[in-house]
Amino acid sequence: GAALLFMRAVFRVDRGDVPNVLKQVLPMAGWRRRKMRITITGPRSVGKSTVAEILGIKLKLKYIDGDAEIDKALKDLGGLYQMMSDGRVNEILERFIPLLSEFFEQDDFIFDLAGGAMTPGRDATKENYAKKIRGMIKDSRVILLLPSMHEDTAIKTLQERETQREHYLRMQNSGLITARQVKLNARKHYVKNLPVWKDIADEVIYSDNRSPEAIADEMVASVRWREHHLGADIGYAVNE
């Protein structure tokens, strides 16, 4: 952009050295480094965690697994999946929100957020927690990962994956839930929450049976395109 041309003209800096020079000079002039916070969300079993971890490697950003972090915080209460099985959603979110606040004090990361955490629930308490989470993740670029743009295809994909998830298999083997119930829940969850996810998302990406690597590559291309066209090639923005 103009800043690169200015540096080359005034200081006769080689093109390849311009970004490094600017990174040293701009903070002295009151510019701050642009934060790169990315939240990847979507329905259960869509593949968020795998894609987010690969994206973190490709962009050299810290990867935060939301489910793993809250599971550690809930060990004294039996862990995340036990509490989900018991229907103790509000207790989960009560501990999750302070954790999320800590995560968002950091500048650069890829965060994997369960889609159900930010969607309305059965009572006002759940909706209050969900609203807080939606507000907090707005301080990041929210990418919604969906199985397909076609609703029936997306639901079928999620249903097949849900019935094979470890905690659901345990519940099925224990007689706590049937495969049919898992499939019905997957459909209900998707149809109900899709409008909320799309409303909060800055970008929607469809996996369409592609590999996690290919999906992450699309996300990287999107990030790079935004950097280039917003004039943020070197990751700096004017202080406000």
mmCIF file of N, CA, C and O in Angstrom, residues 116-201:
data_model
loop_
_atom_site.group_PDB
_atom_site.id
_atom_site.type_symbol
_atom_site.label_atom_id
_atom_site.label_comp_id
_atom_site.label_asym_id
_atom_site.label_seq_id
_atom_site.Cartn_x
_atom_site.Cartn_y
_atom_site.Cartn_z
ATOM 1 N N GLY A 116 -23.596 -24.480 20.839
ATOM 2 C CA GLY A 116 -24.679 -24.453 21.810
ATOM 3 C C GLY A 116 -24.462 -23.484 22.957
ATOM 4 O O GLY A 116 -25.417 -23.105 23.647
ATOM 5 N N ALA A 117 -23.211 -23.060 23.162
ATOM 6 C CA ALA A 117 -22.907 -22.166 24.288
ATOM 7 C C ALA A 117 -23.518 -20.782 24.112
ATOM 8 O O ALA A 117 -23.770 -20.094 25.102
ATOM 9 N N MET A 118 -23.771 -20.375 22.869
ATOM 10 C CA MET A 118 -24.234 -18.999 22.646
ATOM 11 C C MET A 118 -25.665 -18.936 22.128
ATOM 12 O O MET A 118 -26.120 -17.893 21.662
ATOM 13 N N THR A 119 -26.388 -20.050 22.193
ATOM 14 C CA THR A 119 -27.763 -20.067 21.699
ATOM 15 C C THR A 119 -28.750 -20.092 22.859
ATOM 16 O O THR A 119 -28.436 -20.565 23.950
ATOM 17 N N PRO A 120 -29.972 -19.566 22.633
ATOM 18 C CA PRO A 120 -30.976 -19.499 23.697
ATOM 19 C C PRO A 120 -31.314 -20.880 24.256
ATOM 20 O O PRO A 120 -31.230 -21.887 23.553
ATOM 21 N N GLY A 121 -31.695 -20.901 25.535
ATOM 22 C CA GLY A 121 -32.052 -22.161 26.176
ATOM 23 C C GLY A 121 -33.488 -22.166 26.647
ATOM 24 O O GLY A 121 -34.320 -21.390 26.170
ATOM 25 N N ARG A 122 -33.765 -23.023 27.610
ATOM 26 C CA ARG A 122 -35.133 -23.195 28.094
ATOM 27 C C ARG A 122 -35.545 -22.119 29.086
ATOM 28 O O ARG A 122 -36.734 -21.953 29.368
ATOM 29 N N ASP A 123 -34.577 -21.395 29.658
ATOM 30 C CA ASP A 123 -34.938 -20.415 30.677
ATOM 31 C C ASP A 123 -34.152 -19.119 30.488
ATOM 32 O O ASP A 123 -33.236 -19.029 29.665
ATOM 33 N N ALA A 124 -34.536 -18.108 31.259
ATOM 34 C CA ALA A 124 -33.923 -16.785 31.139
ATOM 35 C C ALA A 124 -32.456 -16.806 31.554
ATOM 36 O O ALA A 124 -31.643 -16.032 31.021
ATOM 37 N N THR A 125 -32.083 -17.681 32.486
ATOM 38 C CA THR A 125 -30.690 -17.757 32.934
ATOM 39 C C THR A 125 -29.779 -18.197 31.797
ATOM 40 O O THR A 125 -28.727 -17.607 31.567
ATOM 41 N N LYS A 126 -30.201 -19.233 31.082
ATOM 42 C CA LYS A 126 -29.402 -19.715 29.943
ATOM 43 C C LYS A 126 -29.280 -18.637 28.877
ATOM 44 O O LYS A 126 -28.211 -18.409 28.329
ATOM 45 N N GLU A 127 -30.385 -17.938 28.585
ATOM 46 C CA GLU A 127 -30.343 -16.883 27.574
ATOM 47 C C GLU A 127 -29.422 -15.746 28.008
ATOM 48 O O GLU A 127 -28.704 -15.174 27.197
ATOM 49 N N ASN A 128 -29.408 -15.423 29.295
ATOM 50 C CA ASN A 128 -28.529 -14.375 29.800
ATOM 51 C C ASN A 128 -27.066 -14.754 29.616
ATOM 52 O O ASN A 128 -26.246 -13.934 29.174
ATOM 53 N N TYR A 129 -26.727 -16.013 29.926
ATOM 54 C CA TYR A 129 -25.364 -16.496 29.722
ATOM 55 C C TYR A 129 -25.004 -16.472 28.238
ATOM 56 O O TYR A 129 -23.921 -16.036 27.850
ATOM 57 N N ALA A 130 -25.922 -16.959 27.408
ATOM 58 C CA ALA A 130 -25.670 -17.020 25.968
ATOM 59 C C ALA A 130 -25.458 -15.623 25.386
ATOM 60 O O ALA A 130 -24.593 -15.416 24.523
ATOM 61 N N LYS A 131 -26.232 -14.658 25.870
ATOM 62 C CA LYS A 131 -26.101 -13.280 25.384
ATOM 63 C C LYS A 131 -24.734 -12.705 25.750
ATOM 64 O O LYS A 131 -24.101 -12.002 24.947
ATOM 65 N N LYS A 132 -24.266 -13.021 26.947
ATOM 66 C CA LYS A 132 -22.940 -12.559 27.369
ATOM 67 C C LYS A 132 -21.859 -13.149 26.463
ATOM 68 O O LYS A 132 -20.918 -12.453 26.061
ATOM 69 N N ILE A 133 -21.985 -14.427 26.148
ATOM 70 C CA ILE A 133 -20.994 -15.082 25.298
ATOM 71 C C ILE A 133 -21.008 -14.484 23.894
ATOM 72 O O ILE A 133 -19.950 -14.216 23.308
ATOM 73 N N ARG A 134 -22.195 -14.237 23.338
ATOM 74 C CA ARG A 134 -22.291 -13.625 22.008
ATOM 75 C C ARG A 134 -21.630 -12.251 22.002
ATOM 76 O O ARG A 134 -20.968 -11.864 21.036
ATOM 77 N N GLY A 135 -21.819 -11.504 23.084
ATOM 78 C CA GLY A 135 -21.199 -10.182 23.161
ATOM 79 C C GLY A 135 -19.683 -10.257 23.244
ATOM 80 O O GLY A 135 -18.974 -9.455 22.619
ATOM 81 N N MET A 136 -19.167 -11.234 23.985
ATOM 82 C CA MET A 136 -17.715 -11.359 24.165
ATOM 83 C C MET A 136 -17.012 -11.772 22.885
ATOM 84 O O MET A 136 -15.939 -11.250 22.561
ATOM 85 N N ILE A 137 -17.609 -12.690 22.125
ATOM 86 C CA ILE A 137 -16.908 -13.172 20.925
ATOM 87 C C ILE A 137 -16.968 -12.174 19.776
ATOM 88 O O ILE A 137 -16.281 -12.357 18.763
ATOM 89 N N LYS A 138 -17.762 -11.106 19.928
ATOM 90 C CA LYS A 138 -17.777 -10.071 18.893
ATOM 91 C C LYS A 138 -16.422 -9.373 18.784
ATOM 92 O O LYS A 138 -16.143 -8.698 17.792
ATOM 93 N N ASP A 139 -15.600 -9.539 19.823
ATOM 94 C CA ASP A 139 -14.255 -8.953 19.793
ATOM 95 C C ASP A 139 -13.288 -9.885 19.071
ATOM 96 O O ASP A 139 -12.085 -9.879 19.339
ATOM 97 N N SER A 140 -13.813 -10.693 18.180
ATOM 98 C CA SER A 140 -12.992 -11.580 17.350
ATOM 99 C C SER A 140 -13.685 -11.720 16.000
ATOM 100 O O SER A 140 -14.824 -11.283 15.830
ATOM 101 N N ARG A 141 -12.995 -12.321 15.055
ATOM 102 C CA ARG A 141 -13.643 -12.653 13.780
ATOM 103 C C ARG A 141 -14.282 -14.021 13.946
ATOM 104 O O ARG A 141 -13.596 -15.011 14.184
ATOM 105 N N VAL A 142 -15.606 -14.069 13.823
ATOM 106 C CA VAL A 142 -16.341 -15.303 14.061
ATOM 107 C C VAL A 142 -16.580 -16.029 12.738
ATOM 108 O O VAL A 142 -17.234 -15.490 11.835
ATOM 109 N N ILE A 143 -16.031 -17.238 12.639
ATOM 110 C CA ILE A 143 -16.218 -18.066 11.451
ATOM 111 C C ILE A 143 -17.150 -19.211 11.813
ATOM 112 O O ILE A 143 -16.879 -19.985 12.731
ATOM 113 N N LEU A 144 -18.247 -19.315 11.093
ATOM 114 C CA LEU A 144 -19.221 -20.387 11.306
ATOM 115 C C LEU A 144 -18.930 -21.523 10.335
ATOM 116 O O LEU A 144 -18.918 -21.322 9.122
ATOM 117 N N LEU A 145 -18.680 -22.707 10.880
ATOM 118 C CA LEU A 145 -18.407 -23.884 10.054
ATOM 119 C C LEU A 145 -19.660 -24.757 10.021
ATOM 120 O O LEU A 145 -20.158 -25.187 11.058
ATOM 121 N N LEU A 146 -20.158 -25.014 8.809
ATOM 122 C CA LEU A 146 -21.351 -25.840 8.614
ATOM 123 C C LEU A 146 -21.028 -26.993 7.659
ATOM 124 O O LEU A 146 -20.153 -26.862 6.799
ATOM 125 N N PRO A 147 -21.745 -28.116 7.769
ATOM 126 C CA PRO A 147 -21.440 -29.266 6.915
ATOM 127 C C PRO A 147 -21.778 -29.037 5.448
ATOM 128 O O PRO A 147 -21.093 -29.538 4.551
ATOM 129 N N SER A 148 -22.861 -28.274 5.189
ATOM 130 C CA SER A 148 -23.327 -28.059 3.819
ATOM 131 C C SER A 148 -24.277 -26.874 3.804
ATOM 132 O O SER A 148 -24.913 -26.567 4.815
ATOM 133 N N MET A 149 -24.394 -26.209 2.649
ATOM 134 C CA MET A 149 -25.359 -25.119 2.542
ATOM 135 C C MET A 149 -26.788 -25.658 2.394
ATOM 136 O O MET A 149 -27.751 -24.925 2.540
ATOM 137 N N HIS A 150 -26.899 -26.949 2.108
ATOM 138 C CA HIS A 150 -28.206 -27.589 1.985
ATOM 139 C C HIS A 150 -28.593 -28.192 3.339
ATOM 140 O O HIS A 150 -27.894 -29.065 3.853
ATOM 141 N N GLU A 151 -29.700 -27.735 3.890
ATOM 142 C CA GLU A 151 -30.067 -28.097 5.256
ATOM 143 C C GLU A 151 -30.200 -29.607 5.458
ATOM 144 O O GLU A 151 -29.679 -30.152 6.438
ATOM 145 N N ASP A 152 -30.892 -30.286 4.559
ATOM 146 C CA ASP A 152 -31.092 -31.727 4.724
ATOM 147 C C ASP A 152 -29.768 -32.486 4.711
ATOM 148 O O ASP A 152 -29.558 -33.413 5.502
ATOM 149 N N THR A 153 -28.864 -32.094 3.807
ATOM 150 C CA THR A 153 -27.541 -32.733 3.733
ATOM 151 C C THR A 153 -26.752 -32.472 5.002
ATOM 152 O O THR A 153 -26.100 -33.363 5.547
ATOM 153 N N ALA A 154 -26.826 -31.233 5.482
ATOM 154 C CA ALA A 154 -26.098 -30.861 6.707
ATOM 155 C C ALA A 154 -26.596 -31.684 7.895
ATOM 156 O O ALA A 154 -25.794 -32.220 8.674
ATOM 157 N N ILE A 155 -27.895 -31.790 8.040
ATOM 158 C CA ILE A 155 -28.473 -32.525 9.173
ATOM 159 C C ILE A 155 -28.119 -34.007 9.099
ATOM 160 O O ILE A 155 -27.749 -34.622 10.105
ATOM 161 N N LYS A 156 -28.209 -34.593 7.914
ATOM 162 C CA LYS A 156 -27.875 -36.012 7.753
ATOM 163 C C LYS A 156 -26.421 -36.279 8.135
ATOM 164 O O LYS A 156 -26.112 -37.265 8.827
ATOM 165 N N THR A 157 -25.524 -35.390 7.701
ATOM 166 C CA THR A 157 -24.102 -35.531 8.039
ATOM 167 C C THR A 157 -23.893 -35.487 9.546
ATOM 168 O O THR A 157 -23.178 -36.316 10.119
ATOM 169 N N LEU A 158 -24.525 -34.510 10.204
ATOM 170 C CA LEU A 158 -24.376 -34.360 11.651
ATOM 171 C C LEU A 158 -24.982 -35.548 12.396
ATOM 172 O O LEU A 158 -24.420 -36.004 13.395
ATOM 173 N N GLN A 159 -26.109 -36.036 11.929
ATOM 174 C CA GLN A 159 -26.745 -37.180 12.574
ATOM 175 C C GLN A 159 -25.842 -38.408 12.543
ATOM 176 O O GLN A 159 -25.689 -39.116 13.537
ATOM 177 N N GLU A 160 -25.221 -38.643 11.393
ATOM 178 C CA GLU A 160 -24.328 -39.797 11.266
ATOM 179 C C GLU A 160 -23.136 -39.673 12.197
ATOM 180 O O GLU A 160 -22.711 -40.654 12.826
ATOM 181 N N ARG A 161 -22.595 -38.465 12.302
ATOM 182 C CA ARG A 161 -21.426 -38.256 13.162
ATOM 183 C C ARG A 161 -21.789 -38.290 14.636
ATOM 184 O O ARG A 161 -21.028 -38.802 15.459
ATOM 185 N N GLU A 162 -22.947 -37.722 14.973
ATOM 186 C CA GLU A 162 -23.356 -37.665 16.373
ATOM 187 C C GLU A 162 -23.494 -39.055 16.988
ATOM 188 O O GLU A 162 -23.096 -39.284 18.120
ATOM 189 N N THR A 163 -24.080 -39.981 16.231
ATOM 190 C CA THR A 163 -24.306 -41.323 16.773
ATOM 191 C C THR A 163 -23.012 -42.076 17.027
ATOM 192 O O THR A 163 -23.007 -43.090 17.732
ATOM 193 N N GLN A 164 -21.898 -41.569 16.467
ATOM 194 C CA GLN A 164 -20.604 -42.229 16.654
ATOM 195 C C GLN A 164 -19.719 -41.529 17.680
ATOM 196 O O GLN A 164 -18.606 -41.983 17.950
ATOM 197 N N ARG A 165 -20.192 -40.420 18.248
ATOM 198 C CA ARG A 165 -19.393 -39.718 19.253
ATOM 199 C C ARG A 165 -19.281 -40.568 20.513
ATOM 200 O O ARG A 165 -20.255 -41.229 20.925
ATOM 201 N N GLU A 166 -18.116 -40.521 21.140
ATOM 202 C CA GLU A 166 -17.821 -41.409 22.254
ATOM 203 C C GLU A 166 -18.828 -41.291 23.398
ATOM 204 O O GLU A 166 -19.321 -42.300 23.920
ATOM 205 N N HIS A 167 -19.156 -40.048 23.806
ATOM 206 C CA HIS A 167 -20.050 -39.913 24.961
ATOM 207 C C HIS A 167 -21.473 -40.355 24.632
ATOM 208 O O HIS A 167 -22.194 -40.860 25.484
ATOM 209 N N TYR A 168 -21.888 -40.203 23.361
ATOM 210 C CA TYR A 168 -23.213 -40.687 22.978
ATOM 211 C C TYR A 168 -23.231 -42.209 22.890
ATOM 212 O O TYR A 168 -24.238 -42.849 23.223
ATOM 213 N N LEU A 169 -22.138 -42.795 22.448
ATOM 214 C CA LEU A 169 -22.056 -44.254 22.420
ATOM 215 C C LEU A 169 -22.154 -44.822 23.834
ATOM 216 O O LEU A 169 -22.818 -45.842 24.067
ATOM 217 N N ARG A 170 -21.483 -44.154 24.788
ATOM 218 C CA ARG A 170 -21.564 -44.596 26.183
ATOM 219 C C ARG A 170 -22.996 -44.505 26.700
ATOM 220 O O ARG A 170 -23.488 -45.395 27.390
ATOM 221 N N MET A 171 -23.668 -43.405 26.349
ATOM 222 C CA MET A 171 -25.043 -43.220 26.795
ATOM 223 C C MET A 171 -25.982 -44.245 26.157
ATOM 224 O O MET A 171 -26.895 -44.760 26.806
ATOM 225 N N GLN A 172 -25.724 -44.552 24.867
ATOM 226 C CA GLN A 172 -26.542 -45.555 24.195
ATOM 227 C C GLN A 172 -26.331 -46.935 24.818
ATOM 228 O O GLN A 172 -27.282 -47.685 25.046
ATOM 229 N N ASN A 173 -25.068 -47.245 25.101
ATOM 230 C CA ASN A 173 -24.756 -48.550 25.697
ATOM 231 C C ASN A 173 -25.337 -48.687 27.105
ATOM 232 O O ASN A 173 -25.612 -49.789 27.564
ATOM 233 N N SER A 174 -25.500 -47.537 27.776
ATOM 234 C CA SER A 174 -26.059 -47.554 29.133
ATOM 235 C C SER A 174 -27.584 -47.462 29.123
ATOM 236 O O SER A 174 -28.214 -47.454 30.191
ATOM 237 N N GLY A 175 -28.157 -47.352 27.942
ATOM 238 C CA GLY A 175 -29.600 -47.267 27.831
ATOM 239 C C GLY A 175 -30.170 -45.902 28.159
ATOM 240 O O GLY A 175 -31.386 -45.757 28.363
ATOM 241 N N LEU A 176 -29.315 -44.877 28.224
ATOM 242 C CA LEU A 176 -29.777 -43.534 28.575
ATOM 243 C C LEU A 176 -30.390 -42.806 27.382
ATOM 244 O O LEU A 176 -31.166 -41.863 27.560
ATOM 245 N N ILE A 177 -30.020 -43.218 26.180
ATOM 246 C CA ILE A 177 -30.523 -42.572 24.973
ATOM 247 C C ILE A 177 -30.415 -43.560 23.818
ATOM 248 O O ILE A 177 -29.560 -44.458 23.835
ATOM 249 N N THR A 178 -31.287 -43.425 22.834
ATOM 250 C CA THR A 178 -31.235 -44.299 21.660
ATOM 251 C C THR A 178 -30.628 -43.545 20.486
ATOM 252 O O THR A 178 -30.568 -42.305 20.491
ATOM 253 N N ALA A 179 -30.175 -44.283 19.489
ATOM 254 C CA ALA A 179 -29.612 -43.658 18.290
ATOM 255 C C ALA A 179 -30.652 -42.759 17.625
ATOM 256 O O ALA A 179 -30.322 -41.682 17.099
ATOM 257 N N ARG A 180 -31.907 -43.168 17.655
ATOM 258 C CA ARG A 180 -32.981 -42.360 17.057
ATOM 259 C C ARG A 180 -33.113 -41.032 17.793
ATOM 260 O O ARG A 180 -33.287 -39.976 17.158
ATOM 261 N N GLN A 181 -33.026 -41.059 19.106
ATOM 262 C CA GLN A 181 -33.119 -39.826 19.883
ATOM 263 C C GLN A 181 -31.943 -38.895 19.581
ATOM 264 O O GLN A 181 -32.111 -37.685 19.508
ATOM 265 N N VAL A 182 -30.760 -39.471 19.413
ATOM 266 C CA VAL A 182 -29.581 -38.678 19.071
ATOM 267 C C VAL A 182 -29.804 -37.953 17.748
ATOM 268 O O VAL A 182 -29.504 -36.764 17.607
ATOM 269 N N LYS A 183 -30.355 -38.680 16.776
ATOM 270 C CA LYS A 183 -30.598 -38.090 15.457
ATOM 271 C C LYS A 183 -31.667 -36.999 15.517
ATOM 272 O O LYS A 183 -31.526 -35.944 14.895
ATOM 273 N N LEU A 184 -32.717 -37.246 16.286
ATOM 274 C CA LEU A 184 -33.770 -36.234 16.427
ATOM 275 C C LEU A 184 -33.231 -34.982 17.114
ATOM 276 O O LEU A 184 -33.562 -33.855 16.726
ATOM 277 N N ASN A 185 -32.381 -35.175 18.132
ATOM 278 C CA ASN A 185 -31.784 -34.039 18.835
ATOM 279 C C ASN A 185 -30.869 -33.239 17.918
ATOM 280 O O ASN A 185 -30.828 -32.008 17.992
ATOM 281 N N ALA A 186 -30.128 -33.935 17.057
ATOM 282 C CA ALA A 186 -29.220 -33.255 16.128
ATOM 283 C C ALA A 186 -30.007 -32.368 15.161
ATOM 284 O O ALA A 186 -29.615 -31.230 14.883
ATOM 285 N N ARG A 187 -31.127 -32.884 14.661
ATOM 286 C CA ARG A 187 -31.974 -32.098 13.754
ATOM 287 C C ARG A 187 -32.562 -30.880 14.472
ATOM 288 O O ARG A 187 -32.509 -29.751 13.965
ATOM 289 N N LYS A 188 -33.113 -31.115 15.646
ATOM 290 C CA LYS A 188 -33.735 -30.032 16.414
ATOM 291 C C LYS A 188 -32.709 -28.944 16.748
ATOM 292 O O LYS A 188 -32.990 -27.746 16.616
ATOM 293 N N HIS A 189 -31.539 -29.369 17.190
ATOM 294 C CA HIS A 189 -30.473 -28.437 17.565
ATOM 295 C C HIS A 189 -30.057 -27.586 16.360
ATOM 296 O O HIS A 189 -29.903 -26.362 16.470
ATOM 297 N N TYR A 190 -29.917 -28.204 15.202
ATOM 298 C CA TYR A 190 -29.451 -27.493 14.008
ATOM 299 C C TYR A 190 -30.492 -26.479 13.530
ATOM 300 O O TYR A 190 -30.177 -25.308 13.295
ATOM 301 N N VAL A 191 -31.733 -26.931 13.373
ATOM 302 C CA VAL A 191 -32.790 -26.062 12.854
ATOM 303 C C VAL A 191 -33.026 -24.870 13.782
ATOM 304 O O VAL A 191 -33.195 -23.732 13.334
ATOM 305 N N LYS A 192 -33.020 -25.132 15.084
ATOM 306 C CA LYS A 192 -33.288 -24.070 16.061
ATOM 307 C C LYS A 192 -32.175 -23.031 16.128
ATOM 308 O O LYS A 192 -32.435 -21.827 16.231
ATOM 309 N N ASN A 193 -30.934 -23.489 16.050
ATOM 310 C CA ASN A 193 -29.811 -22.595 16.329
ATOM 311 C C ASN A 193 -29.179 -21.959 15.098
ATOM 312 O O ASN A 193 -28.429 -20.980 15.232
ATOM 313 N N LEU A 194 -29.459 -22.483 13.911
ATOM 314 C CA LEU A 194 -28.833 -21.958 12.696
ATOM 315 C C LEU A 194 -29.019 -20.447 12.529
ATOM 316 O O LEU A 194 -28.054 -19.746 12.209
ATOM 317 N N PRO A 195 -30.225 -19.891 12.734
ATOM 318 C CA PRO A 195 -30.375 -18.432 12.577
ATOM 319 C C PRO A 195 -29.495 -17.635 13.543
ATOM 320 O O PRO A 195 -28.972 -16.576 13.188
ATOM 321 N N VAL A 196 -29.342 -18.136 14.765
ATOM 322 C CA VAL A 196 -28.511 -17.445 15.760
ATOM 323 C C VAL A 196 -27.049 -17.468 15.327
ATOM 324 O O VAL A 196 -26.344 -16.452 15.390
ATOM 325 N N TRP A 197 -26.573 -18.637 14.879
ATOM 326 C CA TRP A 197 -25.183 -18.751 14.430
ATOM 327 C C TRP A 197 -24.897 -17.819 13.256
ATOM 328 O O TRP A 197 -23.884 -17.128 13.235
ATOM 329 N N LYS A 198 -25.808 -17.814 12.287
ATOM 330 C CA LYS A 198 -25.585 -16.978 11.097
ATOM 331 C C LYS A 198 -25.620 -15.497 11.435
ATOM 332 O O LYS A 198 -24.925 -14.689 10.808
ATOM 333 N N ASP A 199 -26.419 -15.141 12.431
ATOM 334 C CA ASP A 199 -26.520 -13.732 12.821
ATOM 335 C C ASP A 199 -25.221 -13.228 13.451
ATOM 336 O O ASP A 199 -24.817 -12.086 13.215
ATOM 337 N N ILE A 200 -24.549 -14.071 14.230
ATOM 338 C CA ILE A 200 -23.331 -13.643 14.923
ATOM 339 C C ILE A 200 -22.093 -13.795 14.060
ATOM 340 O O ILE A 200 -21.067 -13.141 14.283
ATOM 341 N N ALA A 201 -22.151 -14.646 13.025
ATOM 342 C CA ALA A 201 -20.961 -14.975 12.230
ATOM 343 C C ALA A 201 -20.553 -13.842 11.291
ATOM 344 O O ALA A 201 -21.398 -13.176 10.692
#
